CSV table of C-alpha atoms and ligand atoms in Angstrom, one decimal:
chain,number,residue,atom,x,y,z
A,122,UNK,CA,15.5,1.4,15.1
A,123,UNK,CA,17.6,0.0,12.3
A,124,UNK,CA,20.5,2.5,10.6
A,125,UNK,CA,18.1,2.7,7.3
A,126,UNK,CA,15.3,3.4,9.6
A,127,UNK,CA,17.1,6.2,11.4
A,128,UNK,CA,18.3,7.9,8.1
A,129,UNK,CA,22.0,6.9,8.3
A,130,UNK,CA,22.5,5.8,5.2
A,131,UNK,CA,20.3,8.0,3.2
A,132,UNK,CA,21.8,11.5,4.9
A,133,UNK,CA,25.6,9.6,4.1
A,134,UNK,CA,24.2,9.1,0.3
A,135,UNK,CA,23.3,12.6,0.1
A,136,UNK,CA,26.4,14.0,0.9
A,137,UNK,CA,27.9,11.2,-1.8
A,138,UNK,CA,25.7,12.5,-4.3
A,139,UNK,CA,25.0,16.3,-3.9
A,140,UNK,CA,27.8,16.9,-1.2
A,141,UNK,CA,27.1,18.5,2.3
A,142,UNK,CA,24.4,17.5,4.5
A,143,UNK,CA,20.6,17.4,3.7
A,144,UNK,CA,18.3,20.1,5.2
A,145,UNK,CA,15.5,17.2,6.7
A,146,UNK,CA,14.9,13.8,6.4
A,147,UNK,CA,11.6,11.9,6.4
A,148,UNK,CA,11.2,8.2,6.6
A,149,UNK,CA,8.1,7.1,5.1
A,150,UNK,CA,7.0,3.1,5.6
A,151,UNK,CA,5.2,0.4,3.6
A,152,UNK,CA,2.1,-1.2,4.6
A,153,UNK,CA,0.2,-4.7,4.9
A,154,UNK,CA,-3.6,-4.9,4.7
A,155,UNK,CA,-5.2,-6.4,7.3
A,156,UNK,CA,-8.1,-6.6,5.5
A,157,UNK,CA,-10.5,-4.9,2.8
A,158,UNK,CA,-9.2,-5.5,-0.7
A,159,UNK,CA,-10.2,-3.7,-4.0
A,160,UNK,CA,-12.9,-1.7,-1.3
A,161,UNK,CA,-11.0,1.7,-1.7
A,162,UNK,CA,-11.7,2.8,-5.3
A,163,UNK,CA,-15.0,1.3,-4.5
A,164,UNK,CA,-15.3,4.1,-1.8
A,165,UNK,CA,-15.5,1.3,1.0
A,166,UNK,CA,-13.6,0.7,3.9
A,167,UNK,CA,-10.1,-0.3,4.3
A,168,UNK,CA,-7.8,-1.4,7.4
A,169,UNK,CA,-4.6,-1.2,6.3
A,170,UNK,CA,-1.0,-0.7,9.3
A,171,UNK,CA,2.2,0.5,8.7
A,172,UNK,CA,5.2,-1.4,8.5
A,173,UNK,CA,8.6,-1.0,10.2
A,174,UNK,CA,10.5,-0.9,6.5
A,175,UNK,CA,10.0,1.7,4.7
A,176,UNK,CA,11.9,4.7,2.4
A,177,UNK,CA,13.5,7.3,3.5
A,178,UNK,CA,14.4,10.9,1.8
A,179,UNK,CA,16.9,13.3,2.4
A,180,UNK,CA,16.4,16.4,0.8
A,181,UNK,CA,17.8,20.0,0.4
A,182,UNK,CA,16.3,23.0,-1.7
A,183,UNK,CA,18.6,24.4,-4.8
A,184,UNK,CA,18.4,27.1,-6.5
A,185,UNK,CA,17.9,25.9,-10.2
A,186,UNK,CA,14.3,25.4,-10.7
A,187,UNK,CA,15.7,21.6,-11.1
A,188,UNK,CA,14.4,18.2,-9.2
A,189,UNK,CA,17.4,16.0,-8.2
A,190,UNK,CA,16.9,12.7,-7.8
A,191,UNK,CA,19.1,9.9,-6.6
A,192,UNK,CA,18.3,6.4,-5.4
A,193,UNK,CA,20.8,4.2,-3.4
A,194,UNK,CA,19.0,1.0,-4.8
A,195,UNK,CA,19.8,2.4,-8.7
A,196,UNK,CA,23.2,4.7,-8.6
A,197,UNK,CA,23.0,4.2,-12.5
A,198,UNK,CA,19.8,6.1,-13.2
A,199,UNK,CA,20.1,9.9,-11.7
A,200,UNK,CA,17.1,12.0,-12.5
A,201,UNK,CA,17.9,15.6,-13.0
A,202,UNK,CA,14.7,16.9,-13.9
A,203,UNK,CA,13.8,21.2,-14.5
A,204,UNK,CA,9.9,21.5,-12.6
A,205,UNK,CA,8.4,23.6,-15.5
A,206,UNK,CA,9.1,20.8,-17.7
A,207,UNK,CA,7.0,18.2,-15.9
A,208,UNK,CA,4.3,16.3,-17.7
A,209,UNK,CA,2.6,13.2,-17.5
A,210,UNK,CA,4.3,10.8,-19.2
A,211,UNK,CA,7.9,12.5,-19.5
A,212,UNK,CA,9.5,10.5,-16.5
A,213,UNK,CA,9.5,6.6,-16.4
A,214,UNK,CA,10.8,3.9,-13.9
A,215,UNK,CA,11.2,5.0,-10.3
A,216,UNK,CA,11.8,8.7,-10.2
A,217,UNK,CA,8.1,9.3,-11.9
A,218,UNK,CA,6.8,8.5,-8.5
A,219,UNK,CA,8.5,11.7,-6.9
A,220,UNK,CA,8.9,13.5,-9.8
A,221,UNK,CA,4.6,13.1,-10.0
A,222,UNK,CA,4.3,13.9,-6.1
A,223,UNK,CA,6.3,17.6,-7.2
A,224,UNK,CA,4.0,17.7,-10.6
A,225,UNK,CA,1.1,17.1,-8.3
A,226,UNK,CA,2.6,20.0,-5.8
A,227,UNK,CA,2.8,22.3,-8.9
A,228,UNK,CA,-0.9,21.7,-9.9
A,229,UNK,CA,-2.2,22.6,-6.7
A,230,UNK,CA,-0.6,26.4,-7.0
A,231,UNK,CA,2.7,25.3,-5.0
A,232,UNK,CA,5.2,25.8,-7.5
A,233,UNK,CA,8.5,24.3,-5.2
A,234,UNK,CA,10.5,27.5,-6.5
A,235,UNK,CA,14.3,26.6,-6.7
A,236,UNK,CA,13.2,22.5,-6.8
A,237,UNK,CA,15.0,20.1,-4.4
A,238,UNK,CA,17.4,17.3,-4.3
A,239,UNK,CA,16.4,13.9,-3.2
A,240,UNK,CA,18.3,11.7,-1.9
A,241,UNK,CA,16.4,8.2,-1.4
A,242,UNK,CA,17.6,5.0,0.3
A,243,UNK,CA,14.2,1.8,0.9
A,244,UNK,CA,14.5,-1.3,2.8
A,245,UNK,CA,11.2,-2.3,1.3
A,246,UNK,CA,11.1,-5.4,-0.5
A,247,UNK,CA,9.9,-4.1,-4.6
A,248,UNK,CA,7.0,-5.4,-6.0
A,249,UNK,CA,6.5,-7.6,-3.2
A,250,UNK,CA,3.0,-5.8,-2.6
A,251,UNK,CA,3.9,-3.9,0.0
A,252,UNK,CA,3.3,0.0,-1.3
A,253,UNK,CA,6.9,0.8,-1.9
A,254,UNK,CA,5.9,3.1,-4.9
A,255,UNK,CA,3.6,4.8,-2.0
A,256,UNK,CA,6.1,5.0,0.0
A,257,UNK,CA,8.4,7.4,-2.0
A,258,UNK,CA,5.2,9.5,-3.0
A,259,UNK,CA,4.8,9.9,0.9
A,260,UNK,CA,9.0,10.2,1.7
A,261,UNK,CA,8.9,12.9,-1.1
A,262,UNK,CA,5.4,14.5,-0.8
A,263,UNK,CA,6.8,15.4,2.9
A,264,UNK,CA,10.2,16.5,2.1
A,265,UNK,CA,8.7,18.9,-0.8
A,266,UNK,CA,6.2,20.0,1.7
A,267,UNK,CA,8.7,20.2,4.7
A,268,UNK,CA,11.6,22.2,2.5
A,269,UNK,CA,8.9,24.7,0.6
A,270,UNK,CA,6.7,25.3,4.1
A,271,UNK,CA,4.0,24.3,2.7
A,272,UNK,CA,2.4,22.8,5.3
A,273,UNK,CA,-0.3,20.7,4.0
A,274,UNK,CA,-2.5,18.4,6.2
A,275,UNK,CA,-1.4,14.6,6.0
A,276,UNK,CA,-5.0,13.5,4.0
A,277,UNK,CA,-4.4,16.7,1.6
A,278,UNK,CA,-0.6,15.1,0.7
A,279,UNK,CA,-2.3,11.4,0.6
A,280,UNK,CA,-4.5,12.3,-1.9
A,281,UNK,CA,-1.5,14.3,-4.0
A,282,UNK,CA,0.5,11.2,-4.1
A,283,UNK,CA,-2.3,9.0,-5.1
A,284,UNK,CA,-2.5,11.7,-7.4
A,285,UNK,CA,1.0,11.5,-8.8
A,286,UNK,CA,0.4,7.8,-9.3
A,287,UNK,CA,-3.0,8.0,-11.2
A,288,UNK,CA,-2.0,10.9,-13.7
A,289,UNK,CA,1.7,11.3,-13.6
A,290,UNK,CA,2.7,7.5,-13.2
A,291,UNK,CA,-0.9,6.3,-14.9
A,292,UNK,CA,-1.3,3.9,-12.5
A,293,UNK,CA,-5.0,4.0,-11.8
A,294,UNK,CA,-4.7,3.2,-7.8
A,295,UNK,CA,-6.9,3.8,-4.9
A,296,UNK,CA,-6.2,6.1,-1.4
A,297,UNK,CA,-5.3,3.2,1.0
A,298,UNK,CA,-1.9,2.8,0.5
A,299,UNK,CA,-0.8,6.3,0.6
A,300,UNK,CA,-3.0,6.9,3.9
A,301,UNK,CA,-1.4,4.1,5.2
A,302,UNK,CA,1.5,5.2,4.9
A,303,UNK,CA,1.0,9.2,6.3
A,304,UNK,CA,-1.5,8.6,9.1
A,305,UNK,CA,-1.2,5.1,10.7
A,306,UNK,CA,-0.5,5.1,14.6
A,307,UNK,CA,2.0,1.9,15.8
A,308,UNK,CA,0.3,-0.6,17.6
A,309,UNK,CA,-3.2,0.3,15.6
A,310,UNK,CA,-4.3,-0.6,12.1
A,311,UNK,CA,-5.9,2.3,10.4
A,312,UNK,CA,-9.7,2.2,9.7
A,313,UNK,CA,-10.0,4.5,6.8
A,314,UNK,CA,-13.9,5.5,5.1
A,315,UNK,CA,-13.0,5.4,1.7
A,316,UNK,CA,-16.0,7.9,0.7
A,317,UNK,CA,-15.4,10.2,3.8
A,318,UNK,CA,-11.7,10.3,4.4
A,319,UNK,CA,-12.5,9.5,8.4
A,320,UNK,CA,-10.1,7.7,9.9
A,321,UNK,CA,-10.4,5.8,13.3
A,322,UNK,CA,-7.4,3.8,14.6
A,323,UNK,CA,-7.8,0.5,15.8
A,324,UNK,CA,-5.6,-1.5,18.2
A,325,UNK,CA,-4.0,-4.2,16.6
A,326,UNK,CA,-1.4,-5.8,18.7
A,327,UNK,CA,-0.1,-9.6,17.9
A,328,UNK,CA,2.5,-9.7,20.4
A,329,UNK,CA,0.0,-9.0,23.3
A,330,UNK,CA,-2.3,-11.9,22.0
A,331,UNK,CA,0.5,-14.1,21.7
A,332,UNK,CA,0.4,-14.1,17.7
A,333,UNK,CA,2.2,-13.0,15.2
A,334,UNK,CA,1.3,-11.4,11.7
A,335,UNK,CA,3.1,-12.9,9.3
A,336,UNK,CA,3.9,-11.6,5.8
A,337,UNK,CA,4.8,-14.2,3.0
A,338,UNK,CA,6.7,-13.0,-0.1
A,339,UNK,CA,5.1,-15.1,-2.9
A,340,UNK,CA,8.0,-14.2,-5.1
A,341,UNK,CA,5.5,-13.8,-7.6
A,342,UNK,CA,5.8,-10.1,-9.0
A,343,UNK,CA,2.9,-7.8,-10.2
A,344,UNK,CA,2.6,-5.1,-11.9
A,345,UNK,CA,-0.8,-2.9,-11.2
A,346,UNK,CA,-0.2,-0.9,-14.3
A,347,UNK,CA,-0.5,-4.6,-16.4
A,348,UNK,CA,-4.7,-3.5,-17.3
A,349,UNK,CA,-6.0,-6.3,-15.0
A,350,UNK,CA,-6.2,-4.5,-12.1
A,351,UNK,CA,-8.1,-1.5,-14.2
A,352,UNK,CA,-10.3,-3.9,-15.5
A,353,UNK,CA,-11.2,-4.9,-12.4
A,354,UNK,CA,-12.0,-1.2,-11.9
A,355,UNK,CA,-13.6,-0.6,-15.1
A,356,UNK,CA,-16.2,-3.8,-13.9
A,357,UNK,CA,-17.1,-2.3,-10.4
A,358,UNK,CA,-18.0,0.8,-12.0
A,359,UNK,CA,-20.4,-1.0,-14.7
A,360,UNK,CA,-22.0,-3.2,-11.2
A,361,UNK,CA,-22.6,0.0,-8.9
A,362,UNK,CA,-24.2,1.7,-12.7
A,363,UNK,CA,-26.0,-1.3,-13.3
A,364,UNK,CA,-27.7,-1.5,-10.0
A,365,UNK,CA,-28.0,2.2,-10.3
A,366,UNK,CA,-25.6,3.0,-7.4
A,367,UNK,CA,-22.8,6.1,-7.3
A,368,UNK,CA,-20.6,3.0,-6.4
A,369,UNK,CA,-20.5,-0.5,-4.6
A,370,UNK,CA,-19.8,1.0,-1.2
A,371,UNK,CA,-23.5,1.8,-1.3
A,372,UNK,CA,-24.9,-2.1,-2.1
A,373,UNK,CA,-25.7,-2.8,1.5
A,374,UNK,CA,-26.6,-6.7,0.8
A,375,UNK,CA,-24.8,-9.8,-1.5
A,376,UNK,CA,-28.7,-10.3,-2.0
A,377,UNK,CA,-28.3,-6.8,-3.8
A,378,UNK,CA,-25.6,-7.9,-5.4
A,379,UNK,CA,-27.5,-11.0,-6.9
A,380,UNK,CA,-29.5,-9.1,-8.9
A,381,UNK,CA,-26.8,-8.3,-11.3
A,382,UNK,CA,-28.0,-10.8,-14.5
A,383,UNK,CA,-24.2,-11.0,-16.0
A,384,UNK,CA,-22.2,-13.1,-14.1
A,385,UNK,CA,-19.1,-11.6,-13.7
A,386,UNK,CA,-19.9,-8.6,-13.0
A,387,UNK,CA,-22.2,-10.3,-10.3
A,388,UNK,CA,-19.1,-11.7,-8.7
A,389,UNK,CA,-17.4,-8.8,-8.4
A,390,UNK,CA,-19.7,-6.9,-6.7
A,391,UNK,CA,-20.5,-9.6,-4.4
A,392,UNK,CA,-16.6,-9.4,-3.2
A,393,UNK,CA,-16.9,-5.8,-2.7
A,394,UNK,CA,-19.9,-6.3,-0.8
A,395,UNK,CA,-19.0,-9.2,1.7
A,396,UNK,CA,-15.7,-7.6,1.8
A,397,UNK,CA,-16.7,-4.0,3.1
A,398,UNK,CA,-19.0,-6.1,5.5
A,399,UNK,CA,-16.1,-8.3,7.1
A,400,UNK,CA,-13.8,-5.1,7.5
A,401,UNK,CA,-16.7,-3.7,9.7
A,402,UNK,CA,-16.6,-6.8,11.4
A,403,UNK,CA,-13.1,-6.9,12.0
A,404,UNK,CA,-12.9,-3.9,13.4
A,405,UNK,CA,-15.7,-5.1,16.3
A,406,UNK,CA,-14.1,-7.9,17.0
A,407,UNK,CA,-10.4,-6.0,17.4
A,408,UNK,CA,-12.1,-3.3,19.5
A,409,UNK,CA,-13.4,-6.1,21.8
A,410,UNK,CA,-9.7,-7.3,22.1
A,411,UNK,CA,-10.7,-10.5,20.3
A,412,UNK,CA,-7.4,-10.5,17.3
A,413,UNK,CA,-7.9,-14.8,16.9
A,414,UNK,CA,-11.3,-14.3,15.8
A,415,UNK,CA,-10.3,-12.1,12.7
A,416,UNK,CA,-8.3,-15.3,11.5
A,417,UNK,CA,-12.0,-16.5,9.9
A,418,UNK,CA,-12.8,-13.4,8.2
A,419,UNK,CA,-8.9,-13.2,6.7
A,420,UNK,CA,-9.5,-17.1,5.1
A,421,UNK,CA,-12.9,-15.8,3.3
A,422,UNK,CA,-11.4,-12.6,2.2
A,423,UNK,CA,-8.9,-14.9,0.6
A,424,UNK,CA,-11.9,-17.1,-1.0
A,425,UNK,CA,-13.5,-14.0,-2.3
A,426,UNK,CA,-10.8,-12.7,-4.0
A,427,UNK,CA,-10.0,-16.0,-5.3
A,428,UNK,CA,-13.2,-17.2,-6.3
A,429,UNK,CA,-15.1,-13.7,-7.0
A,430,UNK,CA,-13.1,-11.3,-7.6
A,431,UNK,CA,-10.3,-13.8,-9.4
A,432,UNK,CA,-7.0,-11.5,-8.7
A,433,UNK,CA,-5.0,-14.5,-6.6
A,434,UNK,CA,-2.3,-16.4,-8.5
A,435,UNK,CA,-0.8,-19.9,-7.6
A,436,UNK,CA,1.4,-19.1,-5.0
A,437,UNK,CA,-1.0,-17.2,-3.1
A,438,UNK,CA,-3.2,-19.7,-3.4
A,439,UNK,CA,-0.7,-22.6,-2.2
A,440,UNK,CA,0.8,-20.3,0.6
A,441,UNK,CA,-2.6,-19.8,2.0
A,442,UNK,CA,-3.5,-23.1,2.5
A,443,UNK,CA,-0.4,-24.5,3.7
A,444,UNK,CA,-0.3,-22.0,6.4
A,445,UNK,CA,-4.0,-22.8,6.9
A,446,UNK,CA,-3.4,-26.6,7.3
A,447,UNK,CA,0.0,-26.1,9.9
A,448,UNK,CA,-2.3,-23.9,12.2
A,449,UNK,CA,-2.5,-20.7,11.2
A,450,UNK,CA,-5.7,-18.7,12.6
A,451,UNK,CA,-6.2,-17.7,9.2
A,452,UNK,CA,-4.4,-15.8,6.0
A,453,UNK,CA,-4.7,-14.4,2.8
A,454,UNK,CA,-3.4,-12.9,-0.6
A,455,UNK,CA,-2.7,-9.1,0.2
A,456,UNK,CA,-2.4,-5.8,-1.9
A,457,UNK,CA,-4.0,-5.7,-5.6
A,458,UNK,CA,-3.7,-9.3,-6.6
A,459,UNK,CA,-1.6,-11.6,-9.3
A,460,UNK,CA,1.8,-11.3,-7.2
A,461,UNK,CA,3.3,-9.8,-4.3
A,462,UNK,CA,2.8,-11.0,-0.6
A,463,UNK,CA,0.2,-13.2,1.6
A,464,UNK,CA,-0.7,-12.5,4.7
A,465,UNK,CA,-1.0,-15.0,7.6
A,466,UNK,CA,-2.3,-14.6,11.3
A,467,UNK,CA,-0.3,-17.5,13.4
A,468,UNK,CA,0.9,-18.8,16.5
A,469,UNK,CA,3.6,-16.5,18.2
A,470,UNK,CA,6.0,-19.5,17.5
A,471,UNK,CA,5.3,-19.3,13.4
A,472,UNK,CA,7.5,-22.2,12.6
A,473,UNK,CA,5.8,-24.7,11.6
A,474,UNK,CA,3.8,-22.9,9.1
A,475,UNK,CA,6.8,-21.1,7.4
A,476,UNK,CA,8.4,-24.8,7.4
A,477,UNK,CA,4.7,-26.0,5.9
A,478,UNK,CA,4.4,-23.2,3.6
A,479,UNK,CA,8.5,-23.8,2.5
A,480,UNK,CA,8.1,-27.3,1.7
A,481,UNK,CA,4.9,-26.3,-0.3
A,482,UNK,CA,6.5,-24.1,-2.5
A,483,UNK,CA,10.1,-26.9,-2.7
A,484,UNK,CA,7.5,-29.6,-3.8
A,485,UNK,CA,6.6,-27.9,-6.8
A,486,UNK,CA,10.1,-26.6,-8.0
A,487,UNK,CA,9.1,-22.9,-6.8
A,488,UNK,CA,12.0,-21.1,-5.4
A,489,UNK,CA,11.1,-20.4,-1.4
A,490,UNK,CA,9.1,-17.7,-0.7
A,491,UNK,CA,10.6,-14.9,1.8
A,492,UNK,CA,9.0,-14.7,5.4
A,493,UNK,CA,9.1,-11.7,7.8
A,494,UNK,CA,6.2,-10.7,10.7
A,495,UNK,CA,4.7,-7.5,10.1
A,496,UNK,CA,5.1,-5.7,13.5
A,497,UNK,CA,2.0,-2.3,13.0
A,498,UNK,CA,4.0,0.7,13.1
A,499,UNK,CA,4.3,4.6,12.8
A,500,UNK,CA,3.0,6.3,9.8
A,501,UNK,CA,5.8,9.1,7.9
A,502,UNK,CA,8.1,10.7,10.3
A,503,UNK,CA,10.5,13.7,10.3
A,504,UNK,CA,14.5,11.5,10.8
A,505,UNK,CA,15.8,15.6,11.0
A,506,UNK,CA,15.0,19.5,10.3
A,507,UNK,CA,11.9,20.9,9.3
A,508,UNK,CA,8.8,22.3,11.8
A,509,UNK,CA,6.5,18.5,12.0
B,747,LIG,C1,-3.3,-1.8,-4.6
B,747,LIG,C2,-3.7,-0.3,-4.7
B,747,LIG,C3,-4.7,0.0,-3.6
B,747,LIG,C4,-5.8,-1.0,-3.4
B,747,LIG,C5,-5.2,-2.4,-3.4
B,747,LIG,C6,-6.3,-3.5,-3.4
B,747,LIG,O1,-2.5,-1.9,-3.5
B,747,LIG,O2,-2.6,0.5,-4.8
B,747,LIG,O3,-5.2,1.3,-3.8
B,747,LIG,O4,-6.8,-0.8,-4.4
B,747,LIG,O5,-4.4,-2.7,-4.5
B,747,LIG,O6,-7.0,-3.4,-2.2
């Protein structure tokens, strides 16, 4: 485990910050997607895995009704922040994240008395598309929850974070990224029933197939809280009333989907519908041990969200098919679209397509895209104190 991953230098920032030595620490990680994009908010099916970066939190209570809030990766913007004076909208930038997860605490009846301080260090790449906003929601939902012996299930603080983000951040997200984050298992991807909240894990192991998930940082940055990916919400929710449906997850057929007479709104639902079909088929094929055969569904997950749902960008785009024509098994654009990271399944000797994919990018004057393999990993952990 790396020093951020063990908690090193977030328990040393605390002391710098607060003074003394925080009460527990929780380490919270990103995630990748294998595969099922825009399906959550359409109450699909997801199957998303941890990652091994992540955020970490160490926290103490106080006794000043106050939430403290420090981040190693912005020493210039302290958040000192009284509970009772929480409302959507008051906090901006990073600290709205856990200052909605503690808003979100208080609306359910647990009213954190004394607040905390948080001290929070990430080694997750920002707006790469890799959840690190969900990550802090799920480093500070536990640390709230740990200090205040609260106690709350994992799904219960999921669905408080994604809370936070909706109403406190106004970020209109689904549940994947924060269940992701609280319940994956390492070695497994996470099958997660959007409509249910059932979760299954699924083996997913590269190394033993003698590949290698790859994740590509675009460079290209997003911004979910831009309106496009709420329009693509806002659409789904005209198909599934259209075809006269509580939502897409229950359009069991594209053929279904064909019936829709405006085009666009056609298109979408014909990605949500091919898309919740290939995550079921995924999750066959993994369960049979069988990891090369998902590369084909990963490529046309990429064509539908290029072609029909319309939320890749160029560097997606380019990064996919380079990697494509150097060998890789198959890849794709990952997270909520327009920026962020690829995804690649290749060779366990990846070369060759991050030299492809490099080149790519150099030819047309883009700067090079960052590369590192996405190893499946843990879900939240307890670094120190606390009862879990
Ligand atoms: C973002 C959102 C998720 C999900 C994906 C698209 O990551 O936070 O809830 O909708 O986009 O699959």
């Amino acid at each position: 485990m790396s020093d951020a991953a063990a908690g090193g230098p977030a328990e040393r920032w605390f002391g710098d910050c607060f003074g003394g030595r925080p009460e527990q620490v929780w380490r919270a990680p990103g995630r990748a997607n294998l595969i099922g994009e825009h399906t959550d908010y359409n109450q699909g099916w997801v199957l998303p895995f941890a990652l091994d970066l992540g955020v970490t939190v160490a926290a103490a209570r106080r006794g000043d009704g106050v939430l403290a809030i420090r981040s190693r990766q912005a020493p210039g913007a302290p958040a000192d922040l009284p509970l009772a004076a929480l409302v959507p909208g008051a906090v901006t930038g990073w600290a709205a994240y856990p200052a909605g997860v503690a808003w979100a605490l208080r609306q359910a009846g647990h009213p954190l008395p004394g607040g905390a301080s948080l001290a929070v260090d990430s080694d997750l790449p920002q707006g790469a598309g890799l959840s690190s906003s969900a990550a802090l929601e799920c480093a500070a939902a536990l640390a709230l929850d740990g200090l205040h012996g609260l106690g709350l299930p994992r799904p219960e603080l999921a669905t408080l974070a994604q809370q936070a983000e909706n109403d406190f951040v106004g970020v209109p997200s689904g549940i994947m990224d924060q269940s992701a984050s609280l319940l994956s298992r390492a070695g497994h991807a996470l099958l997660l029933d959007c409509r249910t909240g059932v979760t299954a894990d699924v083996p997913l192991d590269p190394a033993a197939a003698e590949l290698a998930l790859l994740i590509v940082d675009t460079g290209a940055r997003h911004a979910l809280g831009d309106g496009r990916y709420a329009q693509r919400r806002r659409e789904c929710e005209q198909a599934a009333a259209r075809l006269g449906v509580a939502s897409l997850r229950d359009v069991t057929s594209p053929a279904e989907a064909g019936r829709l007479a405006d085009p666009v709104l056609r298109r979408r639902a014909r990605h949500v519908v091919t898309e919740n079909g290939r995550v079921r088929q995924a999750v066959t094929l993994l369960t049979g041990g069988d990891l090369a055969g998902v590369g084909a569904l990963l490529y046309a997950s990429h064509a539908s969200l290029r072609d029909d749902f319309e939320v890749s960008w160029p560097e997606a785009d380019v990064a996919v098919d380079a990697a494509m024509a150097a060998g890789a098994l198959g890849a794709r654009m990952m997270g909520g679209g327009f920026g962020g990271s690829a995804l690649a399944l290749v060779p366990a000797g990846w070369r060759a397509v991050t030299a492809a994919i490099t080149a790519e990018f150099a030819r047309r004057g883009w700067p090079p895209p960052a590369f590192f393999p996405a190893v499946p990993s843990a879900g939240a952990f307890r670094l120190r104190g606390g009862r879990r």
